[in-house]
PDB file of C-alpha atoms in Angstrom:
ATOM      1  CA  UNK E 897      56.204  73.477 -44.285  1.00 41.00           C
ATOM      2  CA  UNK E 898      57.072  72.749 -40.678  1.00 40.00           C
ATOM      3  CA  UNK E 899      53.825  74.159 -39.412  1.00 41.00           C
ATOM      4  CA  UNK E 900      51.940  71.125 -40.817  1.00 39.00           C
ATOM      5  CA  UNK E 901      54.123  68.432 -39.200  1.00 41.00           C
ATOM      6  CA  UNK E 902      52.858  68.917 -35.627  1.00 40.00           C
ATOM      7  CA  UNK E 903      49.147  68.471 -36.337  1.00 39.00           C
ATOM      8  CA  UNK E 904      49.932  65.437 -38.470  1.00 35.00           C
ATOM      9  CA  UNK E 905      51.878  63.789 -35.656  1.00 37.00           C
ATOM     10  CA  UNK E 906      48.973  64.385 -33.265  1.00 36.00           C
ATOM     11  CA  UNK E 907      46.517  62.838 -35.688  1.00 41.00           C
ATOM     12  CA  UNK E 908      48.733  59.815 -36.238  1.00 37.00           C
ATOM     13  CA  UNK E 909      49.133  59.371 -32.479  1.00 43.00           C
ATOM     14  CA  UNK E 910      45.359  59.515 -31.917  1.00 42.00           C
ATOM     15  CA  UNK E 911      44.818  56.943 -34.663  1.00 36.00           C
ATOM     16  CA  UNK E 912      47.377  54.641 -33.062  1.00 42.00           C
ATOM     17  CA  UNK E 913      45.624  55.013 -29.691  1.00 38.00           C
ATOM     18  CA  UNK E 914      42.219  54.170 -31.193  1.00 37.00           C
ATOM     19  CA  UNK E 915      43.638  51.144 -33.019  1.00 37.00           C
ATOM     20  CA  UNK E 916      45.291  49.922 -29.811  1.00 42.00           C
ATOM     21  CA  UNK E 917      41.999  50.256 -27.874  1.00 44.00           C
ATOM     22  CA  UNK E 918      40.040  48.365 -30.533  1.00 38.00           C
ATOM     23  CA  UNK E 919      42.617  45.589 -30.542  1.00 42.00           C
ATOM     24  CA  UNK E 920      42.408  45.284 -26.740  1.00 42.00           C
ATOM     25  CA  UNK E 921      38.613  45.009 -26.795  1.00 42.00           C
ATOM     26  CA  UNK E 922      38.387  42.518 -29.653  1.00 43.00           C
ATOM     27  CA  UNK E 923      41.188  40.237 -28.451  1.00 46.00           C
ATOM     28  CA  UNK E 924      39.641  37.207 -26.643  1.00 42.00           C
ATOM     29  CA  UNK E 925      42.809  36.745 -24.623  1.00 45.00           C
ATOM     30  CA  UNK E 926      42.245  40.115 -22.970  1.00 45.00           C
ATOM     31  CA  UNK E 927      39.230  38.690 -20.921  1.00 45.00           C
ATOM     32  CA  UNK E 928      40.370  35.287 -19.703  1.00 43.00           C
ATOM     33  CA  UNK E 929      37.678  35.053 -17.024  1.00 44.00           C
ATOM     34  CA  UNK E 930      34.667  35.261 -19.374  1.00 43.00           C
ATOM     35  CA  UNK E 931      34.488  31.571 -20.313  1.00 47.00           C
ATOM     36  CA  UNK E 932      35.067  30.214 -16.791  1.00 42.00           C
ATOM     37  CA  UNK E 933      32.289  32.481 -15.530  1.00 43.00           C
ATOM     38  CA  UNK E 934      29.837  31.054 -18.092  1.00 42.00           C
ATOM     39  CA  UNK E 935      30.875  27.485 -17.291  1.00 45.00           C
ATOM     40  CA  UNK E 936      30.468  28.146 -13.552  1.00 41.00           C
ATOM     41  CA  UNK E 937      26.996  29.609 -14.084  1.00 39.00           C
ATOM     42  CA  UNK E 938      25.951  26.626 -16.205  1.00 34.00           C
ATOM     43  CA  UNK E 939      27.320  24.222 -13.625  1.00 41.00           C
ATOM     44  CA  UNK E 940      25.386  25.957 -10.830  1.00 41.00           C
ATOM     45  CA  UNK E 941      22.189  25.971 -12.869  1.00 39.00           C
ATOM     46  CA  UNK E 942      22.609  22.270 -13.639  1.00 41.00           C
ATOM     47  CA  UNK E 943      23.168  21.454  -9.962  1.00 42.00           C
ATOM     48  CA  UNK E 944      20.134  23.501  -8.925  1.00 41.00           C
ATOM     49  CA  UNK E 945      18.021  21.768 -11.544  1.00 41.00           C
ATOM     50  CA  UNK E 946      19.153  18.349 -10.358  1.00 43.00           C
ATOM     51  CA  UNK E 947      18.415  19.261  -6.741  1.00 44.00           C
ATOM     52  CA  UNK E 948      14.994  20.590  -7.700  1.00 45.00           C
ATOM     53  CA  UNK E 949      14.187  17.373  -9.522  1.00 44.00           C
ATOM     54  CA  UNK E 950      15.115  15.094  -6.645  1.00 45.00           C
ATOM     55  CA  UNK E 951      13.403  17.121  -3.900  1.00 47.00           C
ATOM     56  CA  UNK E 952       9.776  16.250  -4.833  1.00 47.00           C
ATOM     57  CA  UNK E 953      10.665  12.558  -4.773  1.00 51.00           C
ATOM     58  CA  UNK E 954      11.887  12.848  -1.186  1.00 49.00           C
ATOM     59  CA  UNK E 955       8.830  14.891  -0.217  1.00 50.00           C
ATOM     60  CA  UNK E 956       6.505  12.395  -1.882  1.00 48.00           C
ATOM     61  CA  UNK E 957       8.129   9.564   0.047  1.00 45.00           C
ATOM     62  CA  UNK E 958       7.729  11.441   3.329  1.00 43.00           C
ATOM     63  CA  UNK E 959       4.099  12.245   2.530  1.00 43.00           C
ATOM     64  CA  UNK E 960       3.438   8.613   1.662  1.00 49.00           C
ATOM     65  CA  UNK E 961       4.830   7.505   5.013  1.00 47.00           C
ATOM     66  CA  UNK E 962       2.742  10.129   6.824  1.00 47.00           C
ATOM     67  CA  UNK E 963      -0.444   8.948   5.078  1.00 66.00           C
ATOM     68  CA  UNK E 964      -0.120   5.427   6.514  1.00 91.00           C
ATOM     69  CA  UNK E 965      -2.904   4.824   9.046  1.00 96.00           C
ATOM     70  CA  UNK E 966      -3.022   1.883  11.437  1.00 97.00           C
ATOM     71  CA  UNK E 967      -5.964   0.533  13.429  1.00 97.00           C
ATOM     72  CA  UNK E 968      -4.449   1.437  16.802  1.00 96.00           C
ATOM     73  CA  UNK E 969      -4.150   5.084  15.745  1.00 97.00           C
ATOM     74  CA  UNK E 970      -7.950   5.154  15.628  1.00 98.00           C
ATOM     75  CA  UNK E 971      -8.532   2.750  18.544  1.00 98.00           C
ATOM     76  CA  UNK E 972      -5.594   3.323  20.955  1.00 97.00           C
ATOM     77  CA  UNK E 973      -6.733   0.503  23.246  1.00 97.00           C
ATOM     78  CA  UNK E 974      -5.748  -1.990  20.540  1.00 97.00           C
ATOM     79  CA  UNK E 975      -2.107  -1.373  21.451  1.00 96.00           C
ATOM     80  CA  UNK E 976      -2.714  -1.911  25.190  1.00 96.00           C
ATOM     81  CA  UNK E 977      -3.291  -5.116  27.154  1.00 96.00           C
ATOM     82  CA  UNK E 978      -6.925  -6.166  27.315  1.00 94.00           C
ATOM     83  CA  UNK E 979      -8.932  -6.036  30.535  1.00 95.00           C
ATOM     84  CA  UNK E 980     -11.999  -7.793  31.903  1.00 94.00           C
ATOM     85  CA  UNK E 981     -14.095  -5.041  30.306  1.00 95.00           C
ATOM     86  CA  UNK E 982     -13.007  -6.253  26.875  1.00 97.00           C
ATOM     87  CA  UNK E 983     -14.769  -9.601  27.258  1.00 96.00           C
ATOM     88  CA  UNK E 984     -17.469  -9.782  24.540  1.00 96.00           C
ATOM     89  CA  UNK E 985     -21.003 -10.877  25.488  1.00 94.00           C
ATOM     90  CA  UNK E 986     -20.766 -13.863  23.125  1.00 95.00           C
ATOM     91  CA  UNK E 987     -18.130 -15.694  21.132  1.00 94.00           C
ATOM     92  CA  UNK E 988     -16.914 -14.144  17.882  1.00 95.00           C
ATOM     93  CA  UNK E 989     -16.716 -17.067  15.492  1.00 94.00           C
ATOM     94  CA  UNK E 990     -15.412 -15.330  12.349  1.00 96.00           C
ATOM     95  CA  UNK E 991     -12.014 -16.987  11.722  1.00 96.00           C
ATOM     96  CA  UNK E 992     -10.521 -13.809  10.235  1.00 97.00           C
ATOM     97  CA  UNK E 993     -10.852 -11.886  13.516  1.00 98.00           C
ATOM     98  CA  UNK E 994      -7.841 -11.837  15.823  1.00 97.00           C
ATOM     99  CA  UNK E 995      -9.473 -12.779  19.098  1.00 96.00           C
ATOM    100  CA  UNK E 996      -6.774 -11.144  21.230  1.00 96.00           C
ATOM    101  CA  UNK E 997      -7.560  -7.785  19.608  1.00 97.00           C
ATOM    102  CA  UNK E 998     -11.171  -7.536  20.819  1.00 98.00           C
ATOM    103  CA  UNK E 999     -11.712  -4.258  22.678  1.00 98.00           C
ATOM    104  CA  UNK E1000     -14.925  -2.774  24.051  1.00 98.00           C
ATOM    105  CA  UNK E1001     -16.040   0.548  22.560  1.00 97.00           C
ATOM    106  CA  UNK E1002     -19.451   1.250  24.090  1.00 94.00           C
ATOM    107  CA  UNK E1003     -22.288  -0.506  25.844  1.00 93.00           C
ATOM    108  CA  UNK E1004     -25.303   1.323  24.437  1.00 94.00           C
ATOM    109  CA  UNK E1005     -28.953   0.621  25.117  1.00 93.00           C
ATOM    110  CA  UNK E1006     -29.266  -0.439  21.469  1.00 96.00           C
ATOM    111  CA  UNK E1007     -26.054  -2.455  21.126  1.00 96.00           C
ATOM    112  CA  UNK E1008     -22.945  -3.955  22.664  1.00 96.00           C
ATOM    113  CA  UNK E1009     -20.160  -2.450  20.559  1.00 98.00           C
ATOM    114  CA  UNK E1010     -16.607  -3.805  20.144  1.00 98.00           C
ATOM    115  CA  UNK E1011     -13.618  -3.241  17.881  1.00 98.00           C
ATOM    116  CA  UNK E1012     -11.006  -5.689  16.601  1.00 98.00           C
ATOM    117  CA  UNK E1013      -8.587  -6.232  13.736  1.00 98.00           C
ATOM    118  CA  UNK E1014      -8.643  -9.049  11.216  1.00 98.00           C
ATOM    119  CA  UNK E1015      -5.788 -11.005   9.680  1.00 96.00           C
ATOM    120  CA  UNK E1016      -5.412  -8.378   6.899  1.00 96.00           C
ATOM    121  CA  UNK E1017      -4.942  -5.519   9.367  1.00 96.00           C
ATOM    122  CA  UNK E1018      -8.405  -4.073   8.697  1.00 98.00           C
ATOM    123  CA  UNK E1019     -10.267  -2.356  11.524  1.00 98.00           C
ATOM    124  CA  UNK E1020     -13.502  -4.143  12.369  1.00 98.00           C
ATOM    125  CA  UNK E1021     -16.697  -3.089  14.103  1.00 98.00           C
ATOM    126  CA  UNK E1022     -18.427  -5.958  15.929  1.00 98.00           C
ATOM    127  CA  UNK E1023     -21.773  -5.540  17.669  1.00 98.00           C
ATOM    128  CA  UNK E1024     -24.722  -7.344  19.148  1.00 97.00           C
ATOM    129  CA  UNK E1025     -28.103  -5.627  18.921  1.00 97.00           C
ATOM    130  CA  UNK E1026     -29.744  -5.229  22.327  1.00 95.00           C
ATOM    131  CA  UNK E1027     -33.509  -5.417  22.813  1.00 93.00           C
ATOM    132  CA  UNK E1028     -33.154  -2.898  25.644  1.00 83.00           C
ATOM    133  CA  UNK E1029     -36.015  -4.231  27.746  1.00 70.00           C
ATOM    134  CA  UNK E1030     -34.401  -2.690  30.806  1.00 67.00           C
ATOM    135  CA  UNK E1031     -35.648  -5.390  33.184  1.00 68.00           C
ATOM    136  CA  UNK E1032     -32.633  -7.653  33.073  1.00 71.00           C
ATOM    137  CA  UNK E1033     -34.126  -9.921  30.440  1.00 79.00           C
ATOM    138  CA  UNK E1034     -32.811  -8.086  27.388  1.00 85.00           C
ATOM    139  CA  UNK E1035     -31.914 -10.303  24.492  1.00 93.00           C
ATOM    140  CA  UNK E1036     -28.948  -9.961  22.154  1.00 94.00           C
ATOM    141  CA  UNK E1037     -28.847 -10.700  18.461  1.00 96.00           C
ATOM    142  CA  UNK E1038     -26.152 -12.674  16.731  1.00 94.00           C
ATOM    143  CA  UNK E1039     -22.952 -10.726  16.196  1.00 96.00           C
ATOM    144  CA  UNK E1040     -22.769  -8.333  13.270  1.00 97.00           C
ATOM    145  CA  UNK E1041     -19.430  -7.554  11.649  1.00 97.00           C
ATOM    146  CA  UNK E1042     -18.091  -4.861   9.326  1.00 98.00           C
ATOM    147  CA  UNK E1043     -14.409  -4.242   8.437  1.00 98.00           C
ATOM    148  CA  UNK E1044     -12.489  -1.720   6.363  1.00 98.00           C
ATOM    149  CA  UNK E1045      -8.968  -0.374   5.919  1.00 98.00           C
ATOM    150  CA  UNK E1046      -7.946   2.010   8.725  1.00 98.00           C
ATOM    151  CA  UNK E1047      -7.380   4.895   6.282  1.00 97.00           C
ATOM    152  CA  UNK E1048     -10.978   4.537   5.047  1.00 97.00           C
ATOM    153  CA  UNK E1049     -12.308   4.315   8.602  1.00 98.00           C
ATOM    154  CA  UNK E1050     -10.442   7.500   9.509  1.00 97.00           C
ATOM    155  CA  UNK E1051     -12.307   9.333   6.736  1.00 97.00           C
ATOM    156  CA  UNK E1052     -15.715   7.614   6.677  1.00 97.00           C
ATOM    157  CA  UNK E1053     -16.074   5.681   9.928  1.00 98.00           C
ATOM    158  CA  UNK E1054     -17.728   2.243  10.016  1.00 98.00           C
ATOM    159  CA  UNK E1055     -21.419   1.363   9.741  1.00 97.00           C
ATOM    160  CA  UNK E1056     -23.178  -1.832  10.729  1.00 97.00           C
ATOM    161  CA  UNK E1057     -26.812  -2.823  10.287  1.00 98.00           C
ATOM    162  CA  UNK E1058     -28.448  -5.773  12.009  1.00 97.00           C
ATOM    163  CA  UNK E1059     -31.975  -6.373  10.806  1.00 96.00           C
ATOM    164  CA  UNK E1060     -34.660  -6.972  13.358  1.00 93.00           C
ATOM    165  CA  UNK E1061     -36.519 -10.286  13.310  1.00 93.00           C
ATOM    166  CA  UNK E1062     -39.331 -11.767  15.382  1.00 89.00           C
ATOM    167  CA  UNK E1063     -36.923 -13.311  17.840  1.00 87.00           C
ATOM    168  CA  UNK E1064     -33.918 -11.016  17.603  1.00 92.00           C
ATOM    169  CA  UNK E1065     -33.485  -7.251  18.034  1.00 96.00           C
ATOM    170  CA  UNK E1066     -31.978  -5.067  15.327  1.00 97.00           C
ATOM    171  CA  UNK E1067     -29.785  -1.972  15.269  1.00 98.00           C
ATOM    172  CA  UNK E1068     -28.160   0.508  12.923  1.00 98.00           C
ATOM    173  CA  UNK E1069     -24.805   1.322  14.491  1.00 98.00           C
ATOM    174  CA  UNK E1070     -22.258   3.833  13.244  1.00 98.00           C
ATOM    175  CA  UNK E1071     -18.738   4.285  14.568  1.00 98.00           C
ATOM    176  CA  UNK E1072     -18.013   7.841  13.433  1.00 98.00           C
ATOM    177  CA  UNK E1073     -14.709   9.165  12.031  1.00 98.00           C
ATOM    178  CA  UNK E1074     -12.320  10.146  14.842  1.00 97.00           C
ATOM    179  CA  UNK E1075     -12.347  13.870  13.972  1.00 98.00           C
ATOM    180  CA  UNK E1076     -16.049  14.236  14.861  1.00 98.00           C
ATOM    181  CA  UNK E1077     -16.346  15.532  18.413  1.00 97.00           C
ATOM    182  CA  UNK E1078     -18.894  14.533  21.028  1.00 97.00           C
ATOM    183  CA  UNK E1079     -20.220  18.099  21.254  1.00 97.00           C
ATOM    184  CA  UNK E1080     -20.736  18.293  17.479  1.00 97.00           C
ATOM    185  CA  UNK E1081     -22.578  14.952  17.464  1.00 97.00           C
ATOM    186  CA  UNK E1082     -24.776  15.911  20.431  1.00 97.00           C
ATOM    187  CA  UNK E1083     -25.716  19.227  18.799  1.00 97.00           C
ATOM    188  CA  UNK E1084     -26.616  17.525  15.519  1.00 97.00           C
ATOM    189  CA  UNK E1085     -28.685  14.787  17.182  1.00 97.00           C
ATOM    190  CA  UNK E1086     -30.662  17.197  19.366  1.00 96.00           C
ATOM    191  CA  UNK E1087     -31.803  18.971  16.205  1.00 96.00           C
ATOM    192  CA  UNK E1088     -33.662  15.825  15.159  1.00 96.00           C
ATOM    193  CA  UNK E1089     -37.381  16.319  15.894  1.00 94.00           C
ATOM    194  CA  UNK E1090     -38.425  14.240  18.887  1.00 94.00           C
ATOM    195  CA  UNK E1091     -34.891  13.242  19.879  1.00 96.00           C
ATOM    196  CA  UNK E1092     -33.670  13.719  23.443  1.00 91.00           C
ATOM    197  CA  UNK E1093     -31.009  12.573  25.863  1.00 86.00           C
ATOM    198  CA  UNK E1094     -33.222  10.517  28.154  1.00 87.00           C
ATOM    199  CA  UNK E1095     -32.944   6.768  28.599  1.00 86.00           C
ATOM    200  CA  UNK E1096     -33.056   4.989  25.244  1.00 90.00           C
ATOM    201  CA  UNK E1097     -33.678   8.020  23.008  1.00 95.00           C
ATOM    202  CA  UNK E1098     -34.708   7.472  19.376  1.00 96.00           C
ATOM    203  CA  UNK E1099     -31.128   8.246  18.294  1.00 97.00           C
ATOM    204  CA  UNK E1100     -28.510   7.390  20.906  1.00 96.00           C
ATOM    205  CA  UNK E1101     -24.819   8.206  21.026  1.00 96.00           C
ATOM    206  CA  UNK E1102     -21.875   7.174  23.189  1.00 95.00           C
ATOM    207  CA  UNK E1103     -18.250   8.245  23.427  1.00 96.00           C
ATOM    208  CA  UNK E1104     -15.107   6.389  24.480  1.00 97.00           C
ATOM    209  CA  UNK E1105     -12.557   7.869  26.885  1.00 95.00           C
ATOM    210  CA  UNK E1106     -10.348   8.622  23.860  1.00 96.00           C
ATOM    211  CA  UNK E1107     -13.107  10.573  22.114  1.00 96.00           C
ATOM    212  CA  UNK E1108     -14.439   8.143  19.493  1.00 98.00           C
ATOM    213  CA  UNK E1109     -18.194   8.637  19.095  1.00 98.00           C
ATOM    214  CA  UNK E1110     -20.787   6.067  18.020  1.00 98.00           C
ATOM    215  CA  UNK E1111     -24.436   6.548  17.096  1.00 98.00           C
ATOM    216  CA  UNK E1112     -27.122   3.847  17.382  1.00 98.00           C
ATOM    217  CA  UNK E1113     -30.828   3.532  16.621  1.00 97.00           C
ATOM    218  CA  UNK E1114     -33.482   1.064  15.556  1.00 97.00           C
ATOM    219  CA  UNK E1115     -33.611   0.177  11.848  1.00 97.00           C
ATOM    220  CA  UNK E1116     -37.016   1.836  11.402  1.00 96.00           C
ATOM    221  CA  UNK E1117     -35.684   5.062  12.910  1.00 97.00           C
ATOM    222  CA  UNK E1118     -32.742   4.989  10.520  1.00 97.00           C
ATOM    223  CA  UNK E1119     -35.050   4.409   7.556  1.00 97.00           C
ATOM    224  CA  UNK E1120     -37.191   7.367   8.557  1.00 96.00           C
ATOM    225  CA  UNK E1121     -34.229   9.750   8.938  1.00 97.00           C
ATOM    226  CA  UNK E1122     -32.277   8.682   5.856  1.00 97.00           C
ATOM    227  CA  UNK E1123     -29.191  10.664   6.828  1.00 97.00           C
ATOM    228  CA  UNK E1124     -27.686  12.928   9.497  1.00 98.00           C
ATOM    229  CA  UNK E1125     -25.234  15.762   8.809  1.00 97.00           C
ATOM    230  CA  UNK E1126     -22.555  16.496  11.409  1.00 98.00           C
ATOM    231  CA  UNK E1127     -20.043  19.375  11.081  1.00 96.00           C
ATOM    232  CA  UNK E1128     -16.351  18.505  10.920  1.00 97.00           C
ATOM    233  CA  UNK E1129     -13.582  20.661  12.438  1.00 95.00           C
ATOM    234  CA  UNK E1130     -12.544  21.804   8.945  1.00 95.00           C
ATOM    235  CA  UNK E1131     -15.941  23.440   8.421  1.00 94.00           C
ATOM    236  CA  UNK E1132     -17.277  20.761   6.075  1.00 96.00           C
ATOM    237  CA  UNK E1133     -20.171  18.442   6.918  1.00 97.00           C
ATOM    238  CA  UNK E1134     -19.929  14.697   7.369  1.00 98.00           C
ATOM    239  CA  UNK E1135     -23.086  13.007   6.083  1.00 97.00           C
ATOM    240  CA  UNK E1136     -24.048   9.850   7.902  1.00 97.00           C
ATOM    241  CA  UNK E1137     -26.052   7.687   5.481  1.00 96.00           C
ATOM    242  CA  UNK E1138     -28.461   5.500   7.414  1.00 95.00           C
ATOM    243  CA  UNK E1139     -30.167   3.487   4.683  1.00 81.00           C
TER     244      UNK E1139
END
C-alpha cells in the first residue's frame, strides 16, 4: 500500500501549485499598477487632444495677422516725408483723399501718375491724362481717381480710365500688382505687334525706384488690345483687362 502514497502526494502538490498560480493571476490586487497606467494614458490622450484643438486657433490668428496688407507696404513712399517731387500738377479736390499722402509714382508721356490714401485707408490711384504734344504745350485732363483696399490692390493692381474728349486727352492707366517685375512687363509688351520702346510707344510702361510698374496707353489702343497677359513669379499669368 505504501507504494501508492508517494505518487499521490506529488499529484496533490502539483494541483496545489496550479491552484496557487491561477489565484495569483485572477486576483486584481496582484497587479496594482494596471488601473493607474490606464488612467495615465487617458489623461495624456485628453491633454494631447486639447492641445491639438487649440493649436489651429492660434495658427489661424497668426495667419490672419499676416494677411493684413497696408497701403504703405505697396507704396513705401507713403510712410516717408513728401518731397517737392510729390507736388501734383493740379489740385485734388476729392474730400476723401488725404492730401498729405499724395506721392508721385510716374510721369509718363500718357499721364501724370500719383498715389494716395483716402479716409478709409484705401489705396488710391490718381492721374491726369497728358496729351503728349512734346512741344511744351501739352494739356492735362481733369484728375481721374480709383481706390481699392490694399489687399485687393496687392492681388489685382489698380486701373483707371479717362475718356478722351475734344478738349481733353484720355488715357487707360494700370498700376500693376507689386509682384510683377519690370522685366516681365517689358517682355510681354514687346510681344505686342507694333509696340516698341521709343518715345511715346503705343503701350508705355514705367517703374518706380521700389519696383512698382505701371502701364499706360490711349483708350483706342486699349480697346483694340482687349487684354495683356503678364507672367507672375509663381508661374501663373496675370491678365490685364483693358476694356
